[in-house]
Every structure is written in structure tokens, then in C-alpha cells.
mmCIF file of N, CA and C in Angstrom:
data_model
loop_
_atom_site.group_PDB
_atom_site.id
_atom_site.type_symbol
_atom_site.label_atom_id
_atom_site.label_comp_id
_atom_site.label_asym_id
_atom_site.label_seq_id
_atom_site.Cartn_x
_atom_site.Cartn_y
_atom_site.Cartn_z
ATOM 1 N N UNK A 1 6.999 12.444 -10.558
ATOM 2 C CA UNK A 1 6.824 11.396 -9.574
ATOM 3 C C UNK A 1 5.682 10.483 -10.014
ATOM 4 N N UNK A 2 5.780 8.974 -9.955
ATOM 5 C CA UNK A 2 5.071 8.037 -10.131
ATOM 6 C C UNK A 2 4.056 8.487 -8.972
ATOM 7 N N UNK A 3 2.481 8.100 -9.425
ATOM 8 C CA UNK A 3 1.875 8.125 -8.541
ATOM 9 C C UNK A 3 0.899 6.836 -8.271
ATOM 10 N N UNK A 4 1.340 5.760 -7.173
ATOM 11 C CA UNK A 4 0.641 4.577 -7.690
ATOM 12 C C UNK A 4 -0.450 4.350 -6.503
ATOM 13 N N UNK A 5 -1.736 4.345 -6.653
ATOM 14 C CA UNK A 5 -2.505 3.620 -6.387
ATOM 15 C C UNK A 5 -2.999 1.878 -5.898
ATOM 16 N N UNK A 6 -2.630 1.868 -5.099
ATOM 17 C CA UNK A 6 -2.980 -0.130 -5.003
ATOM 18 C C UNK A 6 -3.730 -0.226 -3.898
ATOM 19 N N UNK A 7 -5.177 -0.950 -4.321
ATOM 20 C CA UNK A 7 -5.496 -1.486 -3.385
ATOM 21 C C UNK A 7 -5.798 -2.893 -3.223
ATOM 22 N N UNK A 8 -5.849 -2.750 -1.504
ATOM 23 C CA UNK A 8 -5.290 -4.109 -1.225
ATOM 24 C C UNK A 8 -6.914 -4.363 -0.022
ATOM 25 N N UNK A 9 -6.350 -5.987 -0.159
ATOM 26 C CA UNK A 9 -8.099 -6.712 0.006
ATOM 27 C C UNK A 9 -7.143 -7.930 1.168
ATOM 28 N N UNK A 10 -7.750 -8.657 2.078
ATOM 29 C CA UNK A 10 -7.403 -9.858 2.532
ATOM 30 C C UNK A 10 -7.276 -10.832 1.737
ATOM 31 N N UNK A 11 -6.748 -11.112 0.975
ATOM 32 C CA UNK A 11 -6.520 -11.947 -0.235
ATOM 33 C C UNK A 11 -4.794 -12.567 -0.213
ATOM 34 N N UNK A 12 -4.452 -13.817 -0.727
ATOM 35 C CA UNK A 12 -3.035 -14.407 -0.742
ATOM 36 C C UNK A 12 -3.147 -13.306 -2.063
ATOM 37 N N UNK A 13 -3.367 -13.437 -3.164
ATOM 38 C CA UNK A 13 -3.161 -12.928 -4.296
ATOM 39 C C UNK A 13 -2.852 -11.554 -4.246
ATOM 40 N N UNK A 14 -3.672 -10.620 -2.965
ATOM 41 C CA UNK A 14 -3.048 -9.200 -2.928
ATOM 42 C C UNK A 14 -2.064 -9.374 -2.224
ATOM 43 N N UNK A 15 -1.474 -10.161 -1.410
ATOM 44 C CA UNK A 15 -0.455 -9.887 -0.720
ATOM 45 C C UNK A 15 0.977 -10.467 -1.777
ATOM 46 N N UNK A 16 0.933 -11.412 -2.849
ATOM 47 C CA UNK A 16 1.692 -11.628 -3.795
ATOM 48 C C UNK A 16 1.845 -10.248 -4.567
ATOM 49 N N UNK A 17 1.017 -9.712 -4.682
ATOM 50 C CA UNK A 17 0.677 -8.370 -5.685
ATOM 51 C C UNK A 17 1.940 -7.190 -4.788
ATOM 52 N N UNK A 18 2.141 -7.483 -3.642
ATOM 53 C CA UNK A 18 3.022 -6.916 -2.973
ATOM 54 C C UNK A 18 4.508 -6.607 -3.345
ATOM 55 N N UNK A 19 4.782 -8.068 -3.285
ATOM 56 C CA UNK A 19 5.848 -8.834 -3.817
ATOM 57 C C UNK A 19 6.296 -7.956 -5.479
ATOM 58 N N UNK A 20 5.506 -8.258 -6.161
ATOM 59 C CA UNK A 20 5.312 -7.500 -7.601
ATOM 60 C C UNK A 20 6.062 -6.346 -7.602
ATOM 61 N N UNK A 21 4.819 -5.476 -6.950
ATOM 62 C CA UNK A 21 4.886 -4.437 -6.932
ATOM 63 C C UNK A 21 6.560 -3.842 -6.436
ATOM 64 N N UNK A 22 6.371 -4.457 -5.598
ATOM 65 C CA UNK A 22 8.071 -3.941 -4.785
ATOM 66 C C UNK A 22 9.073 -4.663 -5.904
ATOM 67 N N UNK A 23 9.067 -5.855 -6.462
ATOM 68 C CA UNK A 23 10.109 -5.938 -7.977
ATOM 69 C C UNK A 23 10.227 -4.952 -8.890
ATOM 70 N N UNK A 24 8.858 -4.075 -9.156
ATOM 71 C CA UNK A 24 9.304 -3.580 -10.082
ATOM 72 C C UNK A 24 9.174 -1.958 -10.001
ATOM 73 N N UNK A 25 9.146 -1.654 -8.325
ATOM 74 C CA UNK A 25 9.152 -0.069 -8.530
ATOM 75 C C UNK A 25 10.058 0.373 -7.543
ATOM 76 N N UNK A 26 10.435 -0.819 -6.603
ATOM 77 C CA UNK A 26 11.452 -0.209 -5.405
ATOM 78 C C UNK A 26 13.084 0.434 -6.252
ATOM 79 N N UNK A 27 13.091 0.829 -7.388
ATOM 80 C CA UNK A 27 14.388 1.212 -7.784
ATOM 81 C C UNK A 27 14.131 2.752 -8.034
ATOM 82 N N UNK A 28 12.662 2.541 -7.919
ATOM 83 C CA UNK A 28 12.651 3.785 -8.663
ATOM 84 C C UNK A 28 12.511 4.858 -7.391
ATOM 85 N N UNK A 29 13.125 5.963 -7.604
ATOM 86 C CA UNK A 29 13.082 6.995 -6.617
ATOM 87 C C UNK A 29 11.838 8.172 -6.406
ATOM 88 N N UNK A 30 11.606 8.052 -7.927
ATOM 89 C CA UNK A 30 10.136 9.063 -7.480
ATOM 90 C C UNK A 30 8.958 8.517 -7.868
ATOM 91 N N UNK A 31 8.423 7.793 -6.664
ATOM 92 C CA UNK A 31 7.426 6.630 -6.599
ATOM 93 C C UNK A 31 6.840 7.045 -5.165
ATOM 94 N N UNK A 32 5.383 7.175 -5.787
ATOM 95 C CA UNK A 32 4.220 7.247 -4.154
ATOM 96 C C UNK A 32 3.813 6.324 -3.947
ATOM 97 N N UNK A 33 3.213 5.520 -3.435
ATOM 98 C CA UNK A 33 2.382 4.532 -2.933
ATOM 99 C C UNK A 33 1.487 5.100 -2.444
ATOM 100 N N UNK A 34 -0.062 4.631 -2.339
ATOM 101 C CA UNK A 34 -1.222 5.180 -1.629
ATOM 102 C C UNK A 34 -1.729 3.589 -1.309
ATOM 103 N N UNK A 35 -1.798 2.839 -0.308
ATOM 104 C CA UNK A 35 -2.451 1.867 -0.242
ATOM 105 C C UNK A 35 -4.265 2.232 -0.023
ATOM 106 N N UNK A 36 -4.990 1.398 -0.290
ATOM 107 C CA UNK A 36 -6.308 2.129 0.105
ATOM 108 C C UNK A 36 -6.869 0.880 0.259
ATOM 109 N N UNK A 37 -7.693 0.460 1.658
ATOM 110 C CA UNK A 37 -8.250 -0.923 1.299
ATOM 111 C C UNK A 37 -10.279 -0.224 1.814
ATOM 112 N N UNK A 38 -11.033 -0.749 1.561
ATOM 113 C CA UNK A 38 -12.184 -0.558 0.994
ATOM 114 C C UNK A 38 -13.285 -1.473 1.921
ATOM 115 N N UNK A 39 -13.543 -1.264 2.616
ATOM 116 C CA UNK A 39 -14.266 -2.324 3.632
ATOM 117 C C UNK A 39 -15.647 -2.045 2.790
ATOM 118 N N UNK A 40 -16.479 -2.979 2.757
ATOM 119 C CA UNK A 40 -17.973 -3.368 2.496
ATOM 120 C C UNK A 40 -18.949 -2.696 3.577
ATOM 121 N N UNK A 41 -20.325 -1.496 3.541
ATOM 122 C CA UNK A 41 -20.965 -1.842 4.426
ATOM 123 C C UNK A 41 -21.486 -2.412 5.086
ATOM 124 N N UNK A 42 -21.619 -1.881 6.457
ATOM 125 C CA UNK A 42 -21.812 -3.236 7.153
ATOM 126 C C UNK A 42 -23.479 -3.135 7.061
ATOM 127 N N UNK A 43 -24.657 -4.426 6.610
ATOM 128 C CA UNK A 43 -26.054 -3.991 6.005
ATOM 129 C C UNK A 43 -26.574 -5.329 7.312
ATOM 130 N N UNK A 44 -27.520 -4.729 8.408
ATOM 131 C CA UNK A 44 -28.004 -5.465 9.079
ATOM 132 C C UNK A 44 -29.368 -4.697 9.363
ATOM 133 N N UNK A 45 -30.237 -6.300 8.789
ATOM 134 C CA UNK A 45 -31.931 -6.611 8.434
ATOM 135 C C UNK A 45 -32.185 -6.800 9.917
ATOM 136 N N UNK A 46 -33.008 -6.114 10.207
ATOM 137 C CA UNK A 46 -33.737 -6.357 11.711
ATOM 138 C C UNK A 46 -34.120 -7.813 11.840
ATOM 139 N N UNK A 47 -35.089 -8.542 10.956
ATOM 140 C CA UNK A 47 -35.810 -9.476 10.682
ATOM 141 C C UNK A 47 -34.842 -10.832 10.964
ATOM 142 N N UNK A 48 -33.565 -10.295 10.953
ATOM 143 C CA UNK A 48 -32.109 -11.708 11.039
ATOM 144 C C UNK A 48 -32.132 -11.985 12.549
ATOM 145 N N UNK A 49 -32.514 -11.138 13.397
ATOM 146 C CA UNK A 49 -32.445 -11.369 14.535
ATOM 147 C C UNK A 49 -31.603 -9.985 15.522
ATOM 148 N N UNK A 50 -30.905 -10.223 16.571
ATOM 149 C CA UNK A 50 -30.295 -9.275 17.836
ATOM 150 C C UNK A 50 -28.926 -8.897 17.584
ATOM 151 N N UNK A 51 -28.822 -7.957 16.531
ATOM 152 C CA UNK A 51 -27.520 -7.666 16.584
ATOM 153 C C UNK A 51 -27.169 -6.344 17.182
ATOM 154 N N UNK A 52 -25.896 -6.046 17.783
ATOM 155 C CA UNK A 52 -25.284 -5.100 17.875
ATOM 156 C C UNK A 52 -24.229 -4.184 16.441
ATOM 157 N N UNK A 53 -24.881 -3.508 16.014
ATOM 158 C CA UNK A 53 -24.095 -2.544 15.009
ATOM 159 C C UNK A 53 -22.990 -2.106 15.162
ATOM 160 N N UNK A 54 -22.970 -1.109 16.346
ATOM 161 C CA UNK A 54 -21.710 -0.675 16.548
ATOM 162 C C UNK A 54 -20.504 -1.667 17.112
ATOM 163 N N UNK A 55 -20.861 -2.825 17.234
ATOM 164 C CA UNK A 55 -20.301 -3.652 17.861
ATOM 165 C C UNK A 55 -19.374 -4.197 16.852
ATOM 166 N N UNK A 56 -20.233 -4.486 15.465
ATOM 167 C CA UNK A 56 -20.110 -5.117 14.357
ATOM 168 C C UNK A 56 -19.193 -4.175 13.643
ATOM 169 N N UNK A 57 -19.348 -2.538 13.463
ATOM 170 C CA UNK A 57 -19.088 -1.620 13.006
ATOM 171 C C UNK A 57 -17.538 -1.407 13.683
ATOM 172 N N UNK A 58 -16.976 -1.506 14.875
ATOM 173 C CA UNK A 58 -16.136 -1.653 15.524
ATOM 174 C C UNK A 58 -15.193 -3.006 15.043
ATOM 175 N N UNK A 59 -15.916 -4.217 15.259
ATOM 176 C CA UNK A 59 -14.990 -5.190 14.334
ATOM 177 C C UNK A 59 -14.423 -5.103 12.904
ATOM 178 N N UNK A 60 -15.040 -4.827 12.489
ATOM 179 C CA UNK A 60 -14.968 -4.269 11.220
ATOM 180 C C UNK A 60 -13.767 -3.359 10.990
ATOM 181 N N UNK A 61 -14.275 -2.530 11.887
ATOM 182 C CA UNK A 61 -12.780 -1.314 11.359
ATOM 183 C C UNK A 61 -11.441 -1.527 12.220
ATOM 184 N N UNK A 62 -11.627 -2.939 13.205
ATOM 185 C CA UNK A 62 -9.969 -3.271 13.750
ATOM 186 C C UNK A 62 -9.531 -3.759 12.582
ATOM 187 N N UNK A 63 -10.184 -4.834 11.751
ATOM 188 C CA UNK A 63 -9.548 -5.696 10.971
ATOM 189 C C UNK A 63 -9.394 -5.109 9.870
ATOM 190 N N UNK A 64 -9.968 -4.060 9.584
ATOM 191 C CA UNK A 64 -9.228 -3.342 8.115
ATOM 192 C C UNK A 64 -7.983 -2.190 8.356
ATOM 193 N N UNK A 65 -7.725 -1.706 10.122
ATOM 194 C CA UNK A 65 -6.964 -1.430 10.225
ATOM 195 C C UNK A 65 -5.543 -2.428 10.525
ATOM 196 N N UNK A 66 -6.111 -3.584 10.725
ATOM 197 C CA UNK A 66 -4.958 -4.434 11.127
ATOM 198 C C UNK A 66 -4.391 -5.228 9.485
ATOM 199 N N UNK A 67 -5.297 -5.182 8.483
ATOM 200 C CA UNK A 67 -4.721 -4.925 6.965
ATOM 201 C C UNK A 67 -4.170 -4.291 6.792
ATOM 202 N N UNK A 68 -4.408 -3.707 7.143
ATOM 203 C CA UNK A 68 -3.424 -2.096 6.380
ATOM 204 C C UNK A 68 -2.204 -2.190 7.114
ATOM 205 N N UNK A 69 -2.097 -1.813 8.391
ATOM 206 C CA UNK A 69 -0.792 -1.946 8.711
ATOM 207 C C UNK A 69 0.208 -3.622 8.929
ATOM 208 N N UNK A 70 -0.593 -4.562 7.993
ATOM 209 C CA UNK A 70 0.413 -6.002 7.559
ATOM 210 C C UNK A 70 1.190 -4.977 6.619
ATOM 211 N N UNK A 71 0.114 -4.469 5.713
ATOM 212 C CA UNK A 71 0.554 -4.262 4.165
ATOM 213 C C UNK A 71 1.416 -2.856 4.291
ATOM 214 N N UNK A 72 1.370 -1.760 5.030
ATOM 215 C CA UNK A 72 2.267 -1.371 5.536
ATOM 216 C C UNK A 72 3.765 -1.540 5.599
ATOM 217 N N UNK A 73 3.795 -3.199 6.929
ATOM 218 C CA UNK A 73 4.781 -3.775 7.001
ATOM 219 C C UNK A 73 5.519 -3.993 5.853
ATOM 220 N N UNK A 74 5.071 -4.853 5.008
ATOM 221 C CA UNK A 74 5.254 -6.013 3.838
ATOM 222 C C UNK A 74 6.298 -4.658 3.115
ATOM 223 N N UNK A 75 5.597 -3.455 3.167
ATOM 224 C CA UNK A 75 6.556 -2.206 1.973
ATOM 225 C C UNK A 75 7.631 -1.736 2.978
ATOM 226 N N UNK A 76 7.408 -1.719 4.359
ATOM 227 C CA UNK A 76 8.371 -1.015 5.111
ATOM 228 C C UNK A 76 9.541 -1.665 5.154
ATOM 229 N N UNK A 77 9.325 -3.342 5.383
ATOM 230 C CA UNK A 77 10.463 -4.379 4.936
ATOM 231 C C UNK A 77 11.394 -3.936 3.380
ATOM 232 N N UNK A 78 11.300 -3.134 2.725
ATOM 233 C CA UNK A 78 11.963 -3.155 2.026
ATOM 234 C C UNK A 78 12.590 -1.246 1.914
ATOM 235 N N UNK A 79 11.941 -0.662 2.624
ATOM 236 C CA UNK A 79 12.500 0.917 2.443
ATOM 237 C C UNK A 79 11.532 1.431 2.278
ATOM 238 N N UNK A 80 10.274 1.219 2.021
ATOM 239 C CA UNK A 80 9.064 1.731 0.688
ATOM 240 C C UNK A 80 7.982 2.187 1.852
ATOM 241 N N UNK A 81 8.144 3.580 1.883
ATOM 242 C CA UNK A 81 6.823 4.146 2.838
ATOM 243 C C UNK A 81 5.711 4.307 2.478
ATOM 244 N N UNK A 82 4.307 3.964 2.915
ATOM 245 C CA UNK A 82 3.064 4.383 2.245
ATOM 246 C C UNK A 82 1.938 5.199 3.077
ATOM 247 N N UNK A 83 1.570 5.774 2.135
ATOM 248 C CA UNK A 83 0.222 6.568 2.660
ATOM 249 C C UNK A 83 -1.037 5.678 2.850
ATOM 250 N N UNK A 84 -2.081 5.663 3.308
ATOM 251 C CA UNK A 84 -2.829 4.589 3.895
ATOM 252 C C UNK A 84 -4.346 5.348 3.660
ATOM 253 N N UNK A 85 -5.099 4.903 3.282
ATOM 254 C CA UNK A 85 -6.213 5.326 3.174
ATOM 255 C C UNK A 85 -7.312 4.544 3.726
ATOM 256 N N UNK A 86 -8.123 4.476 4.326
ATOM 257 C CA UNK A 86 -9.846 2.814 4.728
ATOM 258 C C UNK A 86 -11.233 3.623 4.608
ATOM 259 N N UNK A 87 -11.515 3.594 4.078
ATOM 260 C CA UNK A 87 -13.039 3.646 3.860
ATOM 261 C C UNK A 87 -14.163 2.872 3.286
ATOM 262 N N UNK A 88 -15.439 3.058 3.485
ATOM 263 C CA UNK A 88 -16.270 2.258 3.692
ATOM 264 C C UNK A 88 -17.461 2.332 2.243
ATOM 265 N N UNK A 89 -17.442 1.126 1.711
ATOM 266 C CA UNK A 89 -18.829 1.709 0.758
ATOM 267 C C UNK A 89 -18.334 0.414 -0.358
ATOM 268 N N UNK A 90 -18.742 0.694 -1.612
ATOM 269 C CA UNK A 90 -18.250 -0.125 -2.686
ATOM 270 C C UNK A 90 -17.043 0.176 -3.123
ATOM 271 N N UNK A 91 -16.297 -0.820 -2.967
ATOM 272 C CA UNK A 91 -14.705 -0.889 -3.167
ATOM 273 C C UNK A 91 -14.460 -0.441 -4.924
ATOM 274 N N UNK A 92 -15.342 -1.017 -5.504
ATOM 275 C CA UNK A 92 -15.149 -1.007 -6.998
ATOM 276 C C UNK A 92 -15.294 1.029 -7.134
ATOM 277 N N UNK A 93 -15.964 1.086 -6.490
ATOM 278 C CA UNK A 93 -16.789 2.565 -6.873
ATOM 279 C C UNK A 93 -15.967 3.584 -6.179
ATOM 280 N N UNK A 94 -15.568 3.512 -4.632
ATOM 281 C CA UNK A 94 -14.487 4.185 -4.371
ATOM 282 C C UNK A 94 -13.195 4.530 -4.901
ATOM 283 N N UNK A 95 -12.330 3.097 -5.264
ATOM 284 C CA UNK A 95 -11.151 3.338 -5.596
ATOM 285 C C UNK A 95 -11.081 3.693 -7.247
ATOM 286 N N UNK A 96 -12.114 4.226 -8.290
ATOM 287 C CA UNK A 96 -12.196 4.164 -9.046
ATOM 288 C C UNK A 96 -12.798 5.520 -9.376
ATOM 289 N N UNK A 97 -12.966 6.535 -7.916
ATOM 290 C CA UNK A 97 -13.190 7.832 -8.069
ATOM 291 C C UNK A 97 -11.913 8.235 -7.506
ATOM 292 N N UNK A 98 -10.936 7.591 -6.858
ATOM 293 C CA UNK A 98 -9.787 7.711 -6.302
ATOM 294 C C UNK A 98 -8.992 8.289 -7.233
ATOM 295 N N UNK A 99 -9.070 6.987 -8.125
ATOM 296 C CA UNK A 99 -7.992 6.554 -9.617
ATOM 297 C C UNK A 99 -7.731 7.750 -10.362
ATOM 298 N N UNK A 100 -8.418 9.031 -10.553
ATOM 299 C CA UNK A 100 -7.892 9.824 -11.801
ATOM 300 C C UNK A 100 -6.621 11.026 -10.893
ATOM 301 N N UNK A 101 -6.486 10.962 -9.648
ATOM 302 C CA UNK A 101 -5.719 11.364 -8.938
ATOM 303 C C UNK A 101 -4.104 10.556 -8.936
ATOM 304 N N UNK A 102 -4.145 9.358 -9.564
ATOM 305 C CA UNK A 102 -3.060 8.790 -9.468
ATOM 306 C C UNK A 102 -2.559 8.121 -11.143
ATOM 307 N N UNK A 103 -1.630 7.686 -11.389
ATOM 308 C CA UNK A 103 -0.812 7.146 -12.728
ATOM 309 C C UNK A 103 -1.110 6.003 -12.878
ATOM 310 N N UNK A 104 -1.113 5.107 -12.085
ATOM 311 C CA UNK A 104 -1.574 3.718 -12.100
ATOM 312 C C UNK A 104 -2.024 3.130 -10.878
ATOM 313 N N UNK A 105 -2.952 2.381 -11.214
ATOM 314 C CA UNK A 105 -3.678 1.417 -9.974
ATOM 315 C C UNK A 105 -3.375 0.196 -10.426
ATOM 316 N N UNK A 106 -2.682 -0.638 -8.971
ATOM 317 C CA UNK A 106 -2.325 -1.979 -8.792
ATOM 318 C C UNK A 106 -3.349 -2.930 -8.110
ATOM 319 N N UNK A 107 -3.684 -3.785 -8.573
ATOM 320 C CA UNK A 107 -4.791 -4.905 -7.735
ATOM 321 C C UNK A 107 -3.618 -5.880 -7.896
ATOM 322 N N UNK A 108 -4.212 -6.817 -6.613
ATOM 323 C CA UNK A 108 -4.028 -7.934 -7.427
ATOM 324 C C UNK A 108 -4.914 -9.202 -7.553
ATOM 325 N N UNK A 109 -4.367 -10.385 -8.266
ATOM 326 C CA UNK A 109 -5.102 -10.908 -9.371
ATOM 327 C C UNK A 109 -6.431 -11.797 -8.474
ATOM 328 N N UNK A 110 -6.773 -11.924 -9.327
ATOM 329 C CA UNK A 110 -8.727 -12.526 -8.704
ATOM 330 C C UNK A 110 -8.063 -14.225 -7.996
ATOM 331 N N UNK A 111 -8.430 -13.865 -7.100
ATOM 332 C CA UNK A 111 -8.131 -15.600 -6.441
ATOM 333 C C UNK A 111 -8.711 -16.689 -7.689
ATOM 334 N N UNK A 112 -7.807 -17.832 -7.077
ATOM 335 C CA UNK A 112 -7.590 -18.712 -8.855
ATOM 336 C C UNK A 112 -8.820 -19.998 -8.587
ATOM 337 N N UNK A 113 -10.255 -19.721 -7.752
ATOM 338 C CA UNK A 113 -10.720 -20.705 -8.335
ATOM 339 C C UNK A 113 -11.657 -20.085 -9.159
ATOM 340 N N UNK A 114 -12.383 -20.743 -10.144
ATOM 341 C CA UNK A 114 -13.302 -20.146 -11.347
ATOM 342 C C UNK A 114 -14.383 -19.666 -10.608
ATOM 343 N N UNK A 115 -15.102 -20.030 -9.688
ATOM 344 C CA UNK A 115 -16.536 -19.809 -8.993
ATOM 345 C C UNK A 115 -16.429 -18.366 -8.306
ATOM 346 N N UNK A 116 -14.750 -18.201 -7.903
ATOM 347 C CA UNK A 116 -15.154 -16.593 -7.055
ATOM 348 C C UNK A 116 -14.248 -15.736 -8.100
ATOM 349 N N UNK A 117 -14.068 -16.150 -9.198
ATOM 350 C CA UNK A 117 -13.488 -14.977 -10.283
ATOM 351 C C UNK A 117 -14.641 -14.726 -11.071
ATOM 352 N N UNK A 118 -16.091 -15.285 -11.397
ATOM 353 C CA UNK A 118 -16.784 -14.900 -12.077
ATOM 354 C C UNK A 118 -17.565 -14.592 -10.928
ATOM 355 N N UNK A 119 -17.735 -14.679 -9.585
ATOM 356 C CA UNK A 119 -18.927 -14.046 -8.825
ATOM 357 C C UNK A 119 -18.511 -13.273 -7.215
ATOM 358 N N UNK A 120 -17.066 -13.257 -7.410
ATOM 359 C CA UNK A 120 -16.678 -12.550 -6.212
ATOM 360 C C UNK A 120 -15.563 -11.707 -6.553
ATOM 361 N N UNK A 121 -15.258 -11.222 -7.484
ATOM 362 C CA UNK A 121 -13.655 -10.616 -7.868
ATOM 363 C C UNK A 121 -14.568 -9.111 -8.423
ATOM 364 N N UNK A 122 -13.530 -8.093 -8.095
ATOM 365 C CA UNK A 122 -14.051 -6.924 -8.667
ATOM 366 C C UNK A 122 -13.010 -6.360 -10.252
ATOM 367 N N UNK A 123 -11.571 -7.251 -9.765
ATOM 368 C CA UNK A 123 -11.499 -7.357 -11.189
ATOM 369 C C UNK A 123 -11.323 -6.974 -12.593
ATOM 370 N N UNK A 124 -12.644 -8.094 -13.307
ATOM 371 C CA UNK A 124 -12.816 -6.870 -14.242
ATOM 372 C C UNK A 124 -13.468 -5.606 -14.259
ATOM 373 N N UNK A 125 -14.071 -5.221 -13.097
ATOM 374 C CA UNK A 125 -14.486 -3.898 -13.116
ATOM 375 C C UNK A 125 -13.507 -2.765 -13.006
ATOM 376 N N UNK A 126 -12.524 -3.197 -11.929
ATOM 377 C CA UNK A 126 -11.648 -2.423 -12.215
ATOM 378 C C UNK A 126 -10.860 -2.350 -13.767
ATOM 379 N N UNK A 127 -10.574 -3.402 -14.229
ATOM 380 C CA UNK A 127 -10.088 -3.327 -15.670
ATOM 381 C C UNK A 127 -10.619 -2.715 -16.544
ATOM 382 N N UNK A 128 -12.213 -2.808 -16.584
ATOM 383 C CA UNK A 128 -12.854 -2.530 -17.984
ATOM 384 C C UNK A 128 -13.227 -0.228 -17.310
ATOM 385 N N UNK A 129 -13.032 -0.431 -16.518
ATOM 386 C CA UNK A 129 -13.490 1.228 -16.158
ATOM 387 C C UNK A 129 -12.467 2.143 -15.443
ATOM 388 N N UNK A 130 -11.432 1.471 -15.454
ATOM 389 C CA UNK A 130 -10.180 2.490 -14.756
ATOM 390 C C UNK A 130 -10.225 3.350 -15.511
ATOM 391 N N UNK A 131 -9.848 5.211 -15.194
ATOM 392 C CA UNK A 131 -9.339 5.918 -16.099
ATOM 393 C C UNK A 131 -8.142 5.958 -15.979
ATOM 394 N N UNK A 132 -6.959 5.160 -15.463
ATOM 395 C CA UNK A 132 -5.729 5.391 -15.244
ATOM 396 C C UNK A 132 -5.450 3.465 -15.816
ATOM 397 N N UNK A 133 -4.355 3.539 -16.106
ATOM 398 C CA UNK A 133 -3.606 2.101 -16.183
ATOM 399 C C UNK A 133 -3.410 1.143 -15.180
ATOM 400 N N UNK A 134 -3.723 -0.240 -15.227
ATOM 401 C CA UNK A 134 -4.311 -1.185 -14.027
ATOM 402 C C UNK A 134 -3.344 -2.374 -14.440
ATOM 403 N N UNK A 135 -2.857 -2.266 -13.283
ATOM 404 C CA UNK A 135 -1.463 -3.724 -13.158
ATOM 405 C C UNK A 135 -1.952 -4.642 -12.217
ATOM 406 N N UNK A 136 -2.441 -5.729 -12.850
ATOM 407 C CA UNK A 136 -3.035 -7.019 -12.245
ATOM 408 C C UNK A 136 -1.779 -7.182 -11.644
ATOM 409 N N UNK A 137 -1.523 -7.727 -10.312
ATOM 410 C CA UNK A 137 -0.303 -8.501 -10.064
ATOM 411 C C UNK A 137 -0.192 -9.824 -9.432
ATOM 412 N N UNK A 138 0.661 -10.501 -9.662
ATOM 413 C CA UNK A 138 0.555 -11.904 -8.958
ATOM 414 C C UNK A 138 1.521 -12.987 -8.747
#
């Protein structure tokens, strides 16, 4: 059994990566999916002013659950069931202790303007340090 790894980000480019993905594995019959999407901690400086944490901490985890189950959708539209994973911390660093548990990890591709592919895309990190095989998609 294929065991594929993809994670997925609020991004047009991951949700194309969808698309991909389902071209070129929905034939195949022994194929896992693990979606895993990776929320950022949430880091609040007293000194910024009156915030509520758990408040913040709560927003936070509707909208990475309400990712997950688009991206969910997007595979269920075609037959393709997935396992779902959300946790919290560095996305690069999580899904990349994930990775030796699975055959390949799917991203997809760094949004196309130059300014947030050299200072907001994780990318090549995932590329240059996967221990498993990494399918940009797009």
C-alpha cells in the first residue's frame, strides 16, 4: 500500500495540489492519504497590548479545522477517503518527523509571487530534508 503524506496549508496552490494529486493516484487501489495541516503557534507579547489567548487559541483551531474538512471534501468528491491529522508548532519540523512513516509527501507549490517564495514558503525545506520523496504539485 502507497502511503502518502500531504500537507495542506490555506493556499490556491495547495488546493490545485489536490487536483494533482487525485490525477494521479485515484486509480490506484492501495493508496492512503494522511492529510496533516500544521497551524503556527499562537506567540502573544504582553507589551502588544489586551489580548485574550484562549480566545485567539480557539480561533485558530476552528479555522484549521474548517481546512481540513474543505480538503476532506475536495478527496471525498471523488471516492478518496482521508485520515486527518492538526497540530500545532513548526509545520516544516512536524511534518518532516511525520515523513519517515509514509512513501511520499505531497505539498503543494510555493505561491507564484517571488517575495513570498524566498521569505514565506517552507518549500525548499521540505525538499532539501525530506527522508521520503516530495511531489511539489500544481
Amino acid at each position: 500500500m502507497l502511503r502518502v503524506l500531504f500537507g495542506i496549508s490555506d493556499t490556491q496552490e495547495c488546493r490545485s495540489g489536490v487536483d494533482a494529486a487525485i490525477r494521479l493516484f485515484s486509480k490506484i487501489k492501495e493508496v492512503h492519504f494522511t492529510l496533516v495541516h500544521v497551524s503556527p503557534e499562537v506567540l502573544i507579547y504582553p507589551e502588544s497590548g489586551i489580548m485574550n489567548y484562549s480566545q485567539t487559541e480557539v480561533a485558530e483551531n476552528e479555522q484549521s479545522k474548517n481546512l481540513v474538512d474543505e480538503f476532506i471534501e475536495l478527496f471525498a468528491q471523488q471516492g478518496i477517503s482521508c485520515e486527518t491529522v492538526l497540530k500545532m508548532g513548526s509545520p516544516v519540523d512536524i511534518i518532516l518527523e511525520m515523513a519517515p512513516s509514509f512513501d511520499l509527501l505531497v505539498i503543494g507549490a510555493s505561491e507564484s509571487s517571488m517575495f513570498y517564495r524566498l521569505f514565506g514558503s517552507h518549500q525548499n525545506s521540505f525538499i532539501d530534508n525530506s527522508p521520503i520523496p516530495v511531489l511539489v504539485a500544481k
